[in-house]
C-alpha cells in the first residue's frame, strides 16, 4: 500500500511537518504501507508555473501522479487567515477531479492559537468532500500550546488508527455498490394487479383488494 503525506509547512523544520510525521507514525503502527512525503514548499515555484502556463514541470507532474496512485492520504497545512494556506489550496487546485475519489484522507492543521481549531471542519473537510475523498472522522489540529500535551497525542493515535482501518478496507467500487436485483423481493400481485400478501401461484385463495372492497360496499 502507498501512503502519501502532503505537508504545506513553509519553514524547515516546521510544526506542520512535525504533525505530519507523527500522524504518519500513528498510521503505520496499524498498517504495513510505504510512506511518501511531499513537501509543498519545495514545489511552490513549480505550482505557480503550472497555474500560469497550464503545464506541470516534471517534478510537479510526478507529485500529481503520486496523489492519484495513493491508497491513503495525510494532508497537513498551517493556518493562514483562518483557513488553509494558499500553497496548500493551490496544490489541490491542480489535482484531477477524479484523482482522490475513494481515497481515505486524514486531515491535520497547525496554528498559533486554539481559536482556529475548526479550520479542519469549515475549510479542509469541504475541500476533500468536493474531491469525493472519504475523510476519517478525527481531524487533528495542533495549536502552539498543544505540543507535549496528552490530548494531542491521543487525537493523533485515534486519527492514525482510523486511517489505517480505512486503508485496510478499500472504498467500494461502482460494481460493489451497484443496486441489488430486488425482483424476487417484490410483493406478489394478484391476477388483477392488486398487491397481496400471498403469491397467487400458491393457490391458497388470496382475495384481491378490489374484490374485498366490492364486498364491503355490497354489505
PDB file of N, CA and C in Angstrom, residues 34-86:
ATOM      1  N   UNK A  34       3.826   1.921   2.475  1.00  0.00           N
ATOM      2  CA  UNK A  34       5.034   2.628   2.051  1.00  0.00           C
ATOM      3  C   UNK A  34       4.759   4.131   2.039  1.00  0.00           C
ATOM      4  N   UNK A  35       5.299   4.898   3.007  1.00  0.00           N
ATOM      5  CA  UNK A  35       5.012   6.337   3.053  1.00  0.00           C
ATOM      6  C   UNK A  35       5.888   7.136   2.090  1.00  0.00           C
ATOM      7  N   UNK A  36       5.269   8.121   1.458  1.00  0.00           N
ATOM      8  CA  UNK A  36       5.981   9.071   0.597  1.00  0.00           C
ATOM      9  C   UNK A  36       5.566  10.469   1.045  1.00  0.00           C
ATOM     10  N   UNK A  37       6.540  11.334   1.308  1.00  0.00           N
ATOM     11  CA  UNK A  37       6.257  12.679   1.811  1.00  0.00           C
ATOM     12  C   UNK A  37       6.479  13.709   0.711  1.00  0.00           C
ATOM     13  N   UNK A  38       5.479  14.583   0.504  1.00  0.00           N
ATOM     14  CA  UNK A  38       5.606  15.708  -0.415  1.00  0.00           C
ATOM     15  C   UNK A  38       5.672  16.997   0.392  1.00  0.00           C
ATOM     16  N   UNK A  39       6.797  17.682   0.333  1.00  0.00           N
ATOM     17  CA  UNK A  39       6.945  18.997   0.953  1.00  0.00           C
ATOM     18  C   UNK A  39       6.561  20.041  -0.098  1.00  0.00           C
ATOM     19  N   UNK A  40       5.403  20.655   0.075  1.00  0.00           N
ATOM     20  CA  UNK A  40       4.913  21.566  -0.961  1.00  0.00           C
ATOM     21  C   UNK A  40       5.783  22.804  -1.122  1.00  0.00           C
ATOM     22  N   UNK A  41       6.499  23.207  -0.064  1.00  0.00           N
ATOM     23  CA  UNK A  41       7.348  24.393  -0.196  1.00  0.00           C
ATOM     24  C   UNK A  41       8.443  24.159  -1.242  1.00  0.00           C
ATOM     25  N   UNK A  42       8.845  22.907  -1.433  1.00  0.00           N
ATOM     26  CA  UNK A  42       9.863  22.586  -2.438  1.00  0.00           C
ATOM     27  C   UNK A  42       9.287  22.626  -3.858  1.00  0.00           C
ATOM     28  N   UNK A  43       7.952  22.631  -3.948  1.00  0.00           N
ATOM     29  CA  UNK A  43       7.290  22.643  -5.251  1.00  0.00           C
ATOM     30  C   UNK A  43       6.585  23.969  -5.520  1.00  0.00           C
ATOM     31  N   UNK A  44       6.764  24.958  -4.635  1.00  0.00           N
ATOM     32  CA  UNK A  44       5.983  26.193  -4.713  1.00  0.00           C
ATOM     33  C   UNK A  44       6.131  26.898  -6.060  1.00  0.00           C
ATOM     34  N   UNK A  45       7.351  27.050  -6.534  1.00  0.00           N
ATOM     35  CA  UNK A  45       7.572  27.744  -7.812  1.00  0.00           C
ATOM     36  C   UNK A  45       6.942  26.966  -8.966  1.00  0.00           C
ATOM     37  N   UNK A  46       7.069  25.653  -8.925  1.00  0.00           N
ATOM     38  CA  UNK A  46       6.505  24.815  -9.999  1.00  0.00           C
ATOM     39  C   UNK A  46       4.985  24.837  -9.978  1.00  0.00           C
ATOM     40  N   UNK A  47       4.405  24.902  -8.784  1.00  0.00           N
ATOM     41  CA  UNK A  47       2.944  25.012  -8.674  1.00  0.00           C
ATOM     42  C   UNK A  47       2.475  26.315  -9.313  1.00  0.00           C
ATOM     43  N   UNK A  48       3.183  27.429  -9.042  1.00  0.00           N
ATOM     44  CA  UNK A  48       2.837  28.718  -9.637  1.00  0.00           C
ATOM     45  C   UNK A  48       2.978  28.676 -11.153  1.00  0.00           C
ATOM     46  N   UNK A  49       4.022  28.018 -11.646  1.00  0.00           N
ATOM     47  CA  UNK A  49       4.212  27.906 -13.097  1.00  0.00           C
ATOM     48  C   UNK A  49       3.059  27.154 -13.744  1.00  0.00           C
ATOM     49  N   UNK A  50       2.641  26.089 -13.098  1.00  0.00           N
ATOM     50  CA  UNK A  50       1.546  25.292 -13.653  1.00  0.00           C
ATOM     51  C   UNK A  50       0.245  26.085 -13.672  1.00  0.00           C
ATOM     52  N   UNK A  51      -0.001  26.869 -12.616  1.00  0.00           N
ATOM     53  CA  UNK A  51      -1.215  27.679 -12.562  1.00  0.00           C
ATOM     54  C   UNK A  51      -1.245  28.710 -13.691  1.00  0.00           C
ATOM     55  N   UNK A  52      -0.078  29.228 -14.048  1.00  0.00           N
ATOM     56  CA  UNK A  52       0.002  30.270 -15.079  1.00  0.00           C
ATOM     57  C   UNK A  52       0.032  29.677 -16.484  1.00  0.00           C
ATOM     58  N   UNK A  53       0.805  28.598 -16.670  1.00  0.00           N
ATOM     59  CA  UNK A  53       1.009  28.051 -18.021  1.00  0.00           C
ATOM     60  C   UNK A  53       0.058  26.906 -18.364  1.00  0.00           C
ATOM     61  N   UNK A  54      -0.429  26.214 -17.330  1.00  0.00           N
ATOM     62  CA  UNK A  54      -1.282  25.059 -17.598  1.00  0.00           C
ATOM     63  C   UNK A  54      -0.508  23.785 -17.849  1.00  0.00           C
ATOM     64  N   UNK A  55       0.815  23.842 -17.731  1.00  0.00           N
ATOM     65  CA  UNK A  55       1.654  22.673 -17.963  1.00  0.00           C
ATOM     66  C   UNK A  55       2.533  22.420 -16.739  1.00  0.00           C
ATOM     67  N   UNK A  56       2.449  21.244 -16.131  1.00  0.00           N
ATOM     68  CA  UNK A  56       3.242  20.971 -14.931  1.00  0.00           C
ATOM     69  C   UNK A  56       4.682  20.613 -15.267  1.00  0.00           C
ATOM     70  N   UNK A  57       5.655  21.219 -14.582  1.00  0.00           N
ATOM     71  CA  UNK A  57       7.038  20.759 -14.714  1.00  0.00           C
ATOM     72  C   UNK A  57       7.146  19.297 -14.287  1.00  0.00           C
ATOM     73  N   UNK A  58       8.251  18.673 -14.635  1.00  0.00           N
ATOM     74  CA  UNK A  58       8.406  17.236 -14.404  1.00  0.00           C
ATOM     75  C   UNK A  58       8.219  16.867 -12.934  1.00  0.00           C
ATOM     76  N   UNK A  59       8.837  17.625 -12.030  1.00  0.00           N
ATOM     77  CA  UNK A  59       8.753  17.292 -10.599  1.00  0.00           C
ATOM     78  C   UNK A  59       7.318  17.394 -10.086  1.00  0.00           C
ATOM     79  N   UNK A  60       6.594  18.398 -10.539  1.00  0.00           N
ATOM     80  CA  UNK A  60       5.206  18.564 -10.106  1.00  0.00           C
ATOM     81  C   UNK A  60       4.315  17.489 -10.709  1.00  0.00           C
ATOM     82  N   UNK A  61       4.570  17.138 -11.965  1.00  0.00           N
ATOM     83  CA  UNK A  61       3.793  16.072 -12.597  1.00  0.00           C
ATOM     84  C   UNK A  61       3.947  14.766 -11.825  1.00  0.00           C
ATOM     85  N   UNK A  62       5.156  14.489 -11.339  1.00  0.00           N
ATOM     86  CA  UNK A  62       5.386  13.282 -10.549  1.00  0.00           C
ATOM     87  C   UNK A  62       4.613  13.336  -9.232  1.00  0.00           C
ATOM     88  N   UNK A  63       4.551  14.525  -8.637  1.00  0.00           N
ATOM     89  CA  UNK A  63       3.799  14.682  -7.385  1.00  0.00           C
ATOM     90  C   UNK A  63       2.312  14.467  -7.614  1.00  0.00           C
ATOM     91  N   UNK A  64       1.783  14.987  -8.695  1.00  0.00           N
ATOM     92  CA  UNK A  64       0.364  14.803  -9.012  1.00  0.00           C
ATOM     93  C   UNK A  64       0.066  13.334  -9.296  1.00  0.00           C
ATOM     94  N   UNK A  65       0.995  12.654  -9.959  1.00  0.00           N
ATOM     95  CA  UNK A  65       0.828  11.216 -10.202  1.00  0.00           C
ATOM     96  C   UNK A  65       0.828  10.443  -8.893  1.00  0.00           C
ATOM     97  N   UNK A  66       1.640  10.881  -7.937  1.00  0.00           N
ATOM     98  CA  UNK A  66       1.708  10.218  -6.635  1.00  0.00           C
ATOM     99  C   UNK A  66       0.383  10.322  -5.898  1.00  0.00           C
ATOM    100  N   UNK A  67      -0.282  11.457  -6.042  1.00  0.00           N
ATOM    101  CA  UNK A  67      -1.606  11.618  -5.426  1.00  0.00           C
ATOM    102  C   UNK A  67      -2.587  10.615  -6.017  1.00  0.00           C
ATOM    103  N   UNK A  68      -2.590  10.504  -7.330  1.00  0.00           N
ATOM    104  CA  UNK A  68      -3.528   9.599  -7.995  1.00  0.00           C
ATOM    105  C   UNK A  68      -3.254   8.140  -7.650  1.00  0.00           C
ATOM    106  N   UNK A  69      -1.991   7.804  -7.362  1.00  0.00           N
ATOM    107  CA  UNK A  69      -1.616   6.413  -7.093  1.00  0.00           C
ATOM    108  C   UNK A  69      -1.740   6.034  -5.625  1.00  0.00           C
ATOM    109  N   UNK A  70      -1.999   7.000  -4.754  1.00  0.00           N
ATOM    110  CA  UNK A  70      -2.004   6.737  -3.312  1.00  0.00           C
ATOM    111  C   UNK A  70      -3.204   5.909  -2.884  1.00  0.00           C
ATOM    112  N   UNK A  71      -2.973   5.053  -1.895  1.00  0.00           N
ATOM    113  CA  UNK A  71      -4.065   4.288  -1.282  1.00  0.00           C
ATOM    114  C   UNK A  71      -4.634   5.017  -0.070  1.00  0.00           C
ATOM    115  N   UNK A  72      -3.908   6.013   0.422  1.00  0.00           N
ATOM    116  CA  UNK A  72      -4.352   6.821   1.548  1.00  0.00           C
ATOM    117  C   UNK A  72      -3.564   8.110   1.562  1.00  0.00           C
ATOM    118  N   UNK A  73      -4.153   9.153   2.156  1.00  0.00           N
ATOM    119  CA  UNK A  73      -3.516  10.473   2.135  1.00  0.00           C
ATOM    120  C   UNK A  73      -3.575  11.115   3.515  1.00  0.00           C
ATOM    121  N   UNK A  74      -2.440  11.654   3.942  1.00  0.00           N
ATOM    122  CA  UNK A  74      -2.379  12.521   5.116  1.00  0.00           C
ATOM    123  C   UNK A  74      -2.071  13.915   4.602  1.00  0.00           C
ATOM    124  N   UNK A  75      -2.943  14.883   4.888  1.00  0.00           N
ATOM    125  CA  UNK A  75      -2.773  16.242   4.383  1.00  0.00           C
ATOM    126  C   UNK A  75      -2.737  17.206   5.556  1.00  0.00           C
ATOM    127  N   UNK A  76      -1.648  17.958   5.679  1.00  0.00           N
ATOM    128  CA  UNK A  76      -1.459  18.860   6.818  1.00  0.00           C
ATOM    129  C   UNK A  76      -1.072  20.251   6.308  1.00  0.00           C
ATOM    130  N   UNK A  77      -1.727  21.256   6.853  1.00  0.00           N
ATOM    131  CA  UNK A  77      -1.462  22.629   6.436  1.00  0.00           C
ATOM    132  C   UNK A  77      -1.326  23.549   7.638  1.00  0.00           C
ATOM    133  N   UNK A  78      -0.518  24.596   7.529  1.00  0.00           N
ATOM    134  CA  UNK A  78      -0.555  25.651   8.546  1.00  0.00           C
ATOM    135  C   UNK A  78      -1.795  26.508   8.309  1.00  0.00           C
ATOM    136  N   UNK A  79      -2.243  27.194   9.333  1.00  0.00           N
ATOM    137  CA  UNK A  79      -3.407  28.064   9.205  1.00  0.00           C
ATOM    138  C   UNK A  79      -2.949  29.477   8.871  1.00  0.00           C
ATOM    139  N   UNK A  80      -3.469  29.991   7.768  1.00  0.00           N
ATOM    140  CA  UNK A  80      -3.235  31.383   7.371  1.00  0.00           C
ATOM    141  C   UNK A  80      -4.596  32.053   7.211  1.00  0.00           C
ATOM    142  N   UNK A  81      -4.793  33.200   7.846  1.00  0.00           N
ATOM    143  CA  UNK A  81      -6.037  33.964   7.701  1.00  0.00           C
ATOM    144  C   UNK A  81      -7.262  33.080   7.947  1.00  0.00           C
ATOM    145  N   UNK A  82      -7.183  32.276   9.003  1.00  0.00           N
ATOM    146  CA  UNK A  82      -8.303  31.439   9.458  1.00  0.00           C
ATOM    147  C   UNK A  82      -8.681  30.341   8.460  1.00  0.00           C
ATOM    148  N   UNK A  83      -7.760  29.939   7.577  1.00  0.00           N
ATOM    149  CA  UNK A  83      -8.056  28.873   6.632  1.00  0.00           C
ATOM    150  C   UNK A  83      -6.758  28.160   6.276  1.00  0.00           C
ATOM    151  N   UNK A  84      -6.842  27.198   5.325  1.00  0.00           N
ATOM    152  CA  UNK A  84      -5.627  26.539   4.862  1.00  0.00           C
ATOM    153  C   UNK A  84      -4.765  27.540   4.109  1.00  0.00           C
ATOM    154  N   UNK A  85      -3.501  27.227   3.958  1.00  0.00           N
ATOM    155  CA  UNK A  85      -2.585  28.154   3.285  1.00  0.00           C
ATOM    156  C   UNK A  85      -2.868  28.190   1.786  1.00  0.00           C
ATOM    157  N   UNK A  86      -2.434  29.296   1.150  1.00  0.00           N
ATOM    158  CA  UNK A  86      -2.598  29.417  -0.290  1.00  0.00           C
ATOM    159  C   UNK A  86      -1.822  28.348  -1.043  1.00  0.00           C
TER     160      UNK A  86
END
